[in-house]
Amino acid sequence: MNDSVAAAKATKPVVAITGSSGLIGSRLIERLAGRYDLVGLDIKPPPDGESAAAFIECDLTDDQAAKAALRQMAAEHGSRIASVVHLAAYYDFSGEPSPLYDELTVDGTRRLLEGLRDFSVEQFVFSSSLLVMEPADEGEVVSETSPVEAAWDYPQSKLEAEAVIRQLHGDTPAVVLRLAGVYDEDCHSVPIGQQISRIHQRQLESYFFPGDADHGQAFVHLDDLVDAFAKTIDRRSSLGGYEVLLI
């Protein structure tokens, strides 16, 4: 489908979301439904089989699979994209090393940006992590200009992906959102869930902070998070060429 056919088919701006079948991606699709022509890119379809986004299978760890998915998106939705929201990444709560940190989070970001050169993209949004920030001392406030520090593979992969974006985003405005720990009404957060369980079961450990007591851990509710993503997309024309925001 060329751009004229795509324009005739849909007048809504196109928003593409990688990792669209995950917790954040599926809720973001619900939030944006009706206002954008949504395209979900993921290795697996939505859990319930239903979504307001058109689903395209996409494996960002594979060069040919990534190229094929972007070709399909261009054919079905045109080459003009309002925003690409890049959520797909690897995470293992155990902290164990994995080649997927490089293959998906870092190189997958590279594959996506290189493939998007054939598109006209108004905005590229990357979901990074607040874990890339160096912990602040008591009384200090962490801001976007605070030092970064990658203590293990996950935040290191996010910092490396951010470097890829700075290198390859070109004329496409990019926004890096460094996200706090995400939870929702069903919890979906291991640290919060463990604390609730310990307190409910009256375990001794429930009376101690689960980690370095000199530092707290920030969390953000999923509804507030997707609202931040939605506002980032809606206000894409007023943002700078490269923005970093703590969420």
PDB file of C-alpha atoms in Angstrom:
ATOM      1  CA  MET A   1       0.000   0.000   0.000  1.00  0.00           C
ATOM      2  CA  ASN A   2       1.540   3.348  -1.021  1.00  0.00           C
ATOM      3  CA  ASP A   3       1.147   6.537   1.002  1.00  0.00           C
ATOM      4  CA  SER A   4      -1.830   7.818  -1.026  1.00  0.00           C
ATOM      5  CA  VAL A   5      -3.717   4.577  -0.518  1.00  0.00           C
ATOM      6  CA  ALA A   6      -2.816   4.563   3.169  1.00  0.00           C
ATOM      7  CA  ALA A   7      -4.043   8.144   3.517  1.00  0.00           C
ATOM      8  CA  ALA A   8      -7.329   7.240   1.907  1.00  0.00           C
ATOM      9  CA  LYS A   9      -7.720   4.254   4.198  1.00  0.00           C
ATOM     10  CA  ALA A  10      -6.961   6.028   7.466  1.00  0.00           C
ATOM     11  CA  THR A  11      -6.680   9.725   8.300  1.00  0.00           C
ATOM     12  CA  LYS A  12      -5.451   9.089  11.834  1.00  0.00           C
ATOM     13  CA  PRO A  13      -1.723   9.449  12.553  1.00  0.00           C
ATOM     14  CA  VAL A  14       0.096   6.125  12.752  1.00  0.00           C
ATOM     15  CA  VAL A  15       1.705   5.058  16.044  1.00  0.00           C
ATOM     16  CA  ALA A  16       3.831   1.900  16.078  1.00  0.00           C
ATOM     17  CA  ILE A  17       4.558   0.133  19.374  1.00  0.00           C
ATOM     18  CA  THR A  18       7.187  -2.564  19.812  1.00  0.00           C
ATOM     19  CA  GLY A  19       6.609  -5.003  22.659  1.00  0.00           C
ATOM     20  CA  SER A  20       2.926  -4.310  22.107  1.00  0.00           C
ATOM     21  CA  SER A  21       1.685  -7.524  23.740  1.00  0.00           C
ATOM     22  CA  GLY A  22       3.366  -6.838  27.072  1.00  0.00           C
ATOM     23  CA  LEU A  23       1.948  -5.202  30.168  1.00  0.00           C
ATOM     24  CA  ILE A  24       2.837  -1.628  29.212  1.00  0.00           C
ATOM     25  CA  GLY A  25       2.251  -2.043  25.490  1.00  0.00           C
ATOM     26  CA  SER A  26      -1.234  -3.509  25.804  1.00  0.00           C
ATOM     27  CA  ARG A  27      -2.337  -0.818  28.269  1.00  0.00           C
ATOM     28  CA  LEU A  28      -0.868   1.916  26.079  1.00  0.00           C
ATOM     29  CA  ILE A  29      -2.834   0.602  23.115  1.00  0.00           C
ATOM     30  CA  GLU A  30      -6.024   0.837  25.180  1.00  0.00           C
ATOM     31  CA  ARG A  31      -5.098   4.424  26.108  1.00  0.00           C
ATOM     32  CA  LEU A  32      -4.451   5.516  22.511  1.00  0.00           C
ATOM     33  CA  ALA A  33      -7.296   3.597  20.853  1.00  0.00           C
ATOM     34  CA  GLY A  34      -9.583   5.698  18.709  1.00  0.00           C
ATOM     35  CA  ARG A  35      -7.169   8.594  18.271  1.00  0.00           C
ATOM     36  CA  TYR A  36      -4.372   6.910  16.324  1.00  0.00           C
ATOM     37  CA  ASP A  37      -3.926   4.200  13.719  1.00  0.00           C
ATOM     38  CA  LEU A  38      -2.105   1.729  15.962  1.00  0.00           C
ATOM     39  CA  VAL A  39       0.383  -0.933  14.886  1.00  0.00           C
ATOM     40  CA  GLY A  40       1.622  -3.481  17.397  1.00  0.00           C
ATOM     41  CA  LEU A  41       4.990  -5.164  16.780  1.00  0.00           C
ATOM     42  CA  ASP A  42       5.875  -8.185  18.913  1.00  0.00           C
ATOM     43  CA  ILE A  43       7.045 -11.786  18.680  1.00  0.00           C
ATOM     44  CA  LYS A  44       3.688 -12.948  20.007  1.00  0.00           C
ATOM     45  CA  PRO A  45       0.100 -11.708  19.532  1.00  0.00           C
ATOM     46  CA  PRO A  46      -1.921 -10.052  22.321  1.00  0.00           C
ATOM     47  CA  PRO A  47      -2.687 -12.467  25.202  1.00  0.00           C
ATOM     48  CA  ASP A  48      -6.450 -12.350  24.696  1.00  0.00           C
ATOM     49  CA  GLY A  49      -6.200 -12.333  20.916  1.00  0.00           C
ATOM     50  CA  GLU A  50      -7.940  -8.971  20.693  1.00  0.00           C
ATOM     51  CA  SER A  51      -6.398  -5.520  20.400  1.00  0.00           C
ATOM     52  CA  ALA A  52      -7.174  -2.091  19.005  1.00  0.00           C
ATOM     53  CA  ALA A  53      -3.821  -2.283  17.202  1.00  0.00           C
ATOM     54  CA  ALA A  54      -3.075  -4.138  13.986  1.00  0.00           C
ATOM     55  CA  PHE A  55      -0.634  -6.875  14.963  1.00  0.00           C
ATOM     56  CA  ILE A  56       2.556  -7.569  13.007  1.00  0.00           C
ATOM     57  CA  GLU A  57       4.869 -10.348  14.132  1.00  0.00           C
ATOM     58  CA  CYS A  58       8.337  -8.906  14.661  1.00  0.00           C
ATOM     59  CA  ASP A  59      11.496 -10.479  16.059  1.00  0.00           C
ATOM     60  CA  LEU A  60      13.976  -7.673  16.663  1.00  0.00           C
ATOM     61  CA  THR A  61      16.788 -10.151  17.381  1.00  0.00           C
ATOM     62  CA  ASP A  62      16.787 -11.211  13.711  1.00  0.00           C
ATOM     63  CA  ASP A  63      17.812  -8.926  10.837  1.00  0.00           C
ATOM     64  CA  GLN A  64      15.546 -10.433   8.199  1.00  0.00           C
ATOM     65  CA  ALA A  65      12.541 -10.782  10.512  1.00  0.00           C
ATOM     66  CA  ALA A  66      12.815  -7.147  11.572  1.00  0.00           C
ATOM     67  CA  LYS A  67      13.091  -5.968   7.965  1.00  0.00           C
ATOM     68  CA  ALA A  68      10.105  -8.086   6.928  1.00  0.00           C
ATOM     69  CA  ALA A  69       7.957  -6.661   9.738  1.00  0.00           C
ATOM     70  CA  LEU A  70       8.792  -3.079   8.756  1.00  0.00           C
ATOM     71  CA  ARG A  71       8.081  -3.832   5.097  1.00  0.00           C
ATOM     72  CA  GLN A  72       4.677  -5.167   6.107  1.00  0.00           C
ATOM     73  CA  MET A  73       4.002  -2.068   8.193  1.00  0.00           C
ATOM     74  CA  ALA A  74       4.888   0.193   5.254  1.00  0.00           C
ATOM     75  CA  ALA A  75       2.684  -1.816   2.900  1.00  0.00           C
ATOM     76  CA  GLU A  76      -0.321  -1.781   5.217  1.00  0.00           C
ATOM     77  CA  HIS A  77      -0.005   1.608   6.928  1.00  0.00           C
ATOM     78  CA  GLY A  78       2.233   3.751   4.742  1.00  0.00           C
ATOM     79  CA  SER A  79       5.655   5.207   5.413  1.00  0.00           C
ATOM     80  CA  ARG A  80       4.572   8.218   7.481  1.00  0.00           C
ATOM     81  CA  ILE A  81       4.701   7.429  11.213  1.00  0.00           C
ATOM     82  CA  ALA A  82       3.712   9.911  13.908  1.00  0.00           C
ATOM     83  CA  SER A  83       5.530   8.070  16.688  1.00  0.00           C
ATOM     84  CA  VAL A  84       7.410   4.825  17.228  1.00  0.00           C
ATOM     85  CA  VAL A  85       7.243   3.710  20.871  1.00  0.00           C
ATOM     86  CA  HIS A  86      10.018   1.204  21.504  1.00  0.00           C
ATOM     87  CA  LEU A  87       9.159  -0.980  24.508  1.00  0.00           C
ATOM     88  CA  ALA A  88      10.669  -4.306  23.431  1.00  0.00           C
ATOM     89  CA  ALA A  89      13.606  -5.270  25.642  1.00  0.00           C
ATOM     90  CA  TYR A  90      14.973  -8.147  27.680  1.00  0.00           C
ATOM     91  CA  TYR A  91      14.677  -8.252  31.465  1.00  0.00           C
ATOM     92  CA  ASP A  92      15.400 -11.016  33.966  1.00  0.00           C
ATOM     93  CA  PHE A  93      14.550 -10.227  37.581  1.00  0.00           C
ATOM     94  CA  SER A  94      17.117 -12.760  38.801  1.00  0.00           C
ATOM     95  CA  GLY A  95      19.890 -10.531  37.480  1.00  0.00           C
ATOM     96  CA  GLU A  96      21.554 -13.416  35.640  1.00  0.00           C
ATOM     97  CA  PRO A  97      23.556 -12.520  32.492  1.00  0.00           C
ATOM     98  CA  SER A  98      21.955 -13.221  29.120  1.00  0.00           C
ATOM     99  CA  PRO A  99      22.956 -12.658  25.481  1.00  0.00           C
ATOM    100  CA  LEU A 100      19.482 -11.206  24.927  1.00  0.00           C
ATOM    101  CA  TYR A 101      20.506  -7.976  26.632  1.00  0.00           C
ATOM    102  CA  ASP A 102      22.704  -7.351  23.592  1.00  0.00           C
ATOM    103  CA  GLU A 103      20.680  -9.195  20.957  1.00  0.00           C
ATOM    104  CA  LEU A 104      17.312  -7.608  21.786  1.00  0.00           C
ATOM    105  CA  THR A 105      17.752  -4.480  23.909  1.00  0.00           C
ATOM    106  CA  VAL A 106      20.865  -3.063  22.220  1.00  0.00           C
ATOM    107  CA  ASP A 107      21.086  -4.601  18.747  1.00  0.00           C
ATOM    108  CA  GLY A 108      17.284  -4.751  18.438  1.00  0.00           C
ATOM    109  CA  THR A 109      17.184  -0.990  18.924  1.00  0.00           C
ATOM    110  CA  ARG A 110      19.848  -0.626  16.251  1.00  0.00           C
ATOM    111  CA  ARG A 111      17.899  -2.829  13.820  1.00  0.00           C
ATOM    112  CA  LEU A 112      14.727  -0.853  14.433  1.00  0.00           C
ATOM    113  CA  LEU A 113      16.342   2.556  13.894  1.00  0.00           C
ATOM    114  CA  GLU A 114      18.154   1.406  10.765  1.00  0.00           C
ATOM    115  CA  GLY A 115      14.925  -0.024   9.365  1.00  0.00           C
ATOM    116  CA  LEU A 116      13.036   3.193  10.103  1.00  0.00           C
ATOM    117  CA  ARG A 117      15.326   5.118   7.739  1.00  0.00           C
ATOM    118  CA  ASP A 118      12.896   4.150   4.976  1.00  0.00           C
ATOM    119  CA  PHE A 119      10.065   5.888   6.855  1.00  0.00           C
ATOM    120  CA  SER A 120       9.183   9.476   7.664  1.00  0.00           C
ATOM    121  CA  VAL A 121       9.026   9.342  11.472  1.00  0.00           C
ATOM    122  CA  GLU A 122       7.968  12.331  13.559  1.00  0.00           C
ATOM    123  CA  GLN A 123       9.150  10.878  16.867  1.00  0.00           C
ATOM    124  CA  PHE A 124      11.011   7.928  18.394  1.00  0.00           C
ATOM    125  CA  VAL A 125      10.211   7.122  22.048  1.00  0.00           C
ATOM    126  CA  PHE A 126      12.401   4.719  24.023  1.00  0.00           C
ATOM    127  CA  SER A 127      11.498   3.107  27.344  1.00  0.00           C
ATOM    128  CA  SER A 128      14.668   3.193  29.409  1.00  0.00           C
ATOM    129  CA  SER A 129      14.910   2.625  33.155  1.00  0.00           C
ATOM    130  CA  LEU A 130      15.418   4.720  36.269  1.00  0.00           C
ATOM    131  CA  LEU A 131      17.898   2.000  37.272  1.00  0.00           C
ATOM    132  CA  VAL A 132      20.463   3.650  35.021  1.00  0.00           C
ATOM    133  CA  MET A 133      20.677   6.569  37.487  1.00  0.00           C
ATOM    134  CA  GLU A 134      23.368   6.668  40.148  1.00  0.00           C
ATOM    135  CA  PRO A 135      21.674   6.382  43.583  1.00  0.00           C
ATOM    136  CA  ALA A 136      21.409   9.743  45.325  1.00  0.00           C
ATOM    137  CA  ASP A 137      22.565  10.451  48.857  1.00  0.00           C
ATOM    138  CA  GLU A 138      19.998  11.390  51.484  1.00  0.00           C
ATOM    139  CA  GLY A 139      18.551  14.819  50.759  1.00  0.00           C
ATOM    140  CA  GLU A 140      19.656  14.855  47.127  1.00  0.00           C
ATOM    141  CA  VAL A 141      17.198  14.909  44.241  1.00  0.00           C
ATOM    142  CA  VAL A 142      17.768  12.800  41.138  1.00  0.00           C
ATOM    143  CA  SER A 143      17.168  14.698  37.902  1.00  0.00           C
ATOM    144  CA  GLU A 144      17.696  14.124  34.203  1.00  0.00           C
ATOM    145  CA  THR A 145      21.182  15.629  34.505  1.00  0.00           C
ATOM    146  CA  SER A 146      22.250  13.456  37.457  1.00  0.00           C
ATOM    147  CA  PRO A 147      25.076  10.924  36.943  1.00  0.00           C
ATOM    148  CA  VAL A 148      24.302   7.471  35.561  1.00  0.00           C
ATOM    149  CA  GLU A 149      25.620   4.178  36.860  1.00  0.00           C
ATOM    150  CA  ALA A 150      24.922   0.717  35.506  1.00  0.00           C
ATOM    151  CA  ALA A 151      25.296  -1.752  38.369  1.00  0.00           C
ATOM    152  CA  TRP A 152      24.256  -4.852  36.367  1.00  0.00           C
ATOM    153  CA  ASP A 153      23.378  -6.086  32.879  1.00  0.00           C
ATOM    154  CA  TYR A 154      19.838  -4.702  32.594  1.00  0.00           C
ATOM    155  CA  PRO A 155      20.606  -1.005  33.191  1.00  0.00           C
ATOM    156  CA  GLN A 156      23.841  -1.383  31.226  1.00  0.00           C
ATOM    157  CA  SER A 157      21.849  -2.616  28.222  1.00  0.00           C
ATOM    158  CA  LYS A 158      19.518   0.376  28.543  1.00  0.00           C
ATOM    159  CA  LEU A 159      22.433   2.817  28.625  1.00  0.00           C
ATOM    160  CA  GLU A 160      23.958   1.142  25.570  1.00  0.00           C
ATOM    161  CA  ALA A 161      20.612   1.339  23.762  1.00  0.00           C
ATOM    162  CA  GLU A 162      20.378   5.031  24.626  1.00  0.00           C
ATOM    163  CA  ALA A 163      23.831   5.488  23.061  1.00  0.00           C
ATOM    164  CA  VAL A 164      22.608   3.729  19.903  1.00  0.00           C
ATOM    165  CA  ILE A 165      19.658   6.122  19.737  1.00  0.00           C
ATOM    166  CA  ARG A 166      21.877   9.185  20.099  1.00  0.00           C
ATOM    167  CA  GLN A 167      24.041   7.834  17.286  1.00  0.00           C
ATOM    168  CA  LEU A 168      21.309   6.790  14.855  1.00  0.00           C
ATOM    169  CA  HIS A 169      18.170   8.872  15.409  1.00  0.00           C
ATOM    170  CA  GLY A 170      19.351  11.450  12.901  1.00  0.00           C
ATOM    171  CA  ASP A 171      16.692  14.053  12.068  1.00  0.00           C
ATOM    172  CA  THR A 172      14.005  12.075  13.900  1.00  0.00           C
ATOM    173  CA  PRO A 173      13.299  13.656  17.310  1.00  0.00           C
ATOM    174  CA  ALA A 174      13.926  11.123  20.076  1.00  0.00           C
ATOM    175  CA  VAL A 175      12.573  10.957  23.622  1.00  0.00           C
ATOM    176  CA  VAL A 176      14.101   8.691  26.267  1.00  0.00           C
ATOM    177  CA  LEU A 177      11.756   7.958  29.159  1.00  0.00           C
ATOM    178  CA  ARG A 178      13.614   6.496  32.150  1.00  0.00           C
ATOM    179  CA  LEU A 179      10.898   4.578  33.964  1.00  0.00           C
ATOM    180  CA  ALA A 180      10.553   3.800  37.665  1.00  0.00           C
ATOM    181  CA  GLY A 181       9.301   0.373  38.763  1.00  0.00           C
ATOM    182  CA  VAL A 182       5.867  -0.249  37.279  1.00  0.00           C
ATOM    183  CA  TYR A 183       2.907  -1.665  39.192  1.00  0.00           C
ATOM    184  CA  ASP A 184      -0.862  -1.758  38.745  1.00  0.00           C
ATOM    185  CA  GLU A 185      -4.010  -2.775  40.596  1.00  0.00           C
ATOM    186  CA  ASP A 186      -3.011  -6.444  40.175  1.00  0.00           C
ATOM    187  CA  CYS A 187       0.497  -5.646  41.480  1.00  0.00           C
ATOM    188  CA  HIS A 188       2.658  -6.949  38.581  1.00  0.00           C
ATOM    189  CA  SER A 189       5.734  -5.958  40.611  1.00  0.00           C
ATOM    190  CA  VAL A 190       7.899  -8.555  42.332  1.00  0.00           C
ATOM    191  CA  PRO A 191       9.354  -6.176  45.000  1.00  0.00           C
ATOM    192  CA  ILE A 192       5.941  -4.802  45.958  1.00  0.00           C
ATOM    193  CA  GLY A 193       4.362  -8.260  45.855  1.00  0.00           C
ATOM    194  CA  GLN A 194       7.036  -9.715  48.130  1.00  0.00           C
ATOM    195  CA  GLN A 195       6.603  -6.917  50.656  1.00  0.00           C
ATOM    196  CA  ILE A 196       2.804  -7.335  50.701  1.00  0.00           C
ATOM    197  CA  SER A 197       3.239 -11.081  51.181  1.00  0.00           C
ATOM    198  CA  ARG A 198       5.748 -10.683  54.029  1.00  0.00           C
ATOM    199  CA  ILE A 199       3.582  -8.177  55.861  1.00  0.00           C
ATOM    200  CA  HIS A 200       0.402 -10.210  55.369  1.00  0.00           C
ATOM    201  CA  GLN A 201       2.121 -13.382  56.609  1.00  0.00           C
ATOM    202  CA  ARG A 202       3.731 -11.494  59.510  1.00  0.00           C
ATOM    203  CA  GLN A 203       7.205 -12.630  58.549  1.00  0.00           C
ATOM    204  CA  LEU A 204      10.074 -10.978  60.375  1.00  0.00           C
ATOM    205  CA  GLU A 205      11.565  -9.728  57.121  1.00  0.00           C
ATOM    206  CA  SER A 206       8.474  -7.618  56.501  1.00  0.00           C
ATOM    207  CA  TYR A 207       9.766  -5.065  58.977  1.00  0.00           C
ATOM    208  CA  PHE A 208      12.952  -4.407  57.013  1.00  0.00           C
ATOM    209  CA  PHE A 209      13.490  -2.487  53.807  1.00  0.00           C
ATOM    210  CA  PRO A 210      14.247  -4.990  50.993  1.00  0.00           C
ATOM    211  CA  GLY A 211      17.582  -3.558  49.884  1.00  0.00           C
ATOM    212  CA  ASP A 212      19.971  -0.786  50.842  1.00  0.00           C
ATOM    213  CA  ALA A 213      18.166   1.080  53.617  1.00  0.00           C
ATOM    214  CA  ASP A 214      20.017   4.270  52.683  1.00  0.00           C
ATOM    215  CA  HIS A 215      18.152   4.459  49.382  1.00  0.00           C
ATOM    216  CA  GLY A 216      14.494   4.149  48.430  1.00  0.00           C
ATOM    217  CA  GLN A 217      13.001   2.689  45.274  1.00  0.00           C
ATOM    218  CA  ALA A 218      10.686   4.709  43.051  1.00  0.00           C
ATOM    219  CA  PHE A 219       7.516   3.223  41.563  1.00  0.00           C
ATOM    220  CA  VAL A 220       4.916   4.491  39.101  1.00  0.00           C
ATOM    221  CA  HIS A 221       1.392   3.177  38.560  1.00  0.00           C
ATOM    222  CA  LEU A 222       0.783   1.751  35.101  1.00  0.00           C
ATOM    223  CA  ASP A 223      -2.081   4.181  34.426  1.00  0.00           C
ATOM    224  CA  ASP A 224       0.158   7.156  35.177  1.00  0.00           C
ATOM    225  CA  LEU A 225       2.903   5.664  33.051  1.00  0.00           C
ATOM    226  CA  VAL A 226       0.758   5.205  29.947  1.00  0.00           C
ATOM    227  CA  ASP A 227      -0.580   8.720  30.481  1.00  0.00           C
ATOM    228  CA  ALA A 228       3.023   9.954  30.329  1.00  0.00           C
ATOM    229  CA  PHE A 229       3.582   8.027  27.098  1.00  0.00           C
ATOM    230  CA  ALA A 230       0.347   9.405  25.624  1.00  0.00           C
ATOM    231  CA  LYS A 231       1.299  12.990  26.493  1.00  0.00           C
ATOM    232  CA  THR A 232       4.752  12.437  24.985  1.00  0.00           C
ATOM    233  CA  ILE A 233       3.143  11.334  21.725  1.00  0.00           C
ATOM    234  CA  ASP A 234       0.450  14.017  21.708  1.00  0.00           C
ATOM    235  CA  ARG A 235       3.018  16.781  22.273  1.00  0.00           C
ATOM    236  CA  ARG A 236       5.634  15.474  19.872  1.00  0.00           C
ATOM    237  CA  SER A 237       5.692  18.701  17.846  1.00  0.00           C
ATOM    238  CA  SER A 238       6.669  20.783  20.893  1.00  0.00           C
ATOM    239  CA  LEU A 239       9.512  18.571  22.153  1.00  0.00           C
ATOM    240  CA  GLY A 240      13.171  18.996  21.271  1.00  0.00           C
ATOM    241  CA  GLY A 241      15.391  16.900  19.036  1.00  0.00           C
ATOM    242  CA  TYR A 242      16.576  14.712  21.931  1.00  0.00           C
ATOM    243  CA  GLU A 243      14.854  14.648  25.308  1.00  0.00           C
ATOM    244  CA  VAL A 244      15.478  12.611  28.470  1.00  0.00           C
ATOM    245  CA  LEU A 245      12.703  12.488  31.056  1.00  0.00           C
ATOM    246  CA  LEU A 246      12.479  10.653  34.392  1.00  0.00           C
ATOM    247  CA  ILE A 247       9.095   9.001  34.874  1.00  0.00           C
TER     248      ILE A 247
END
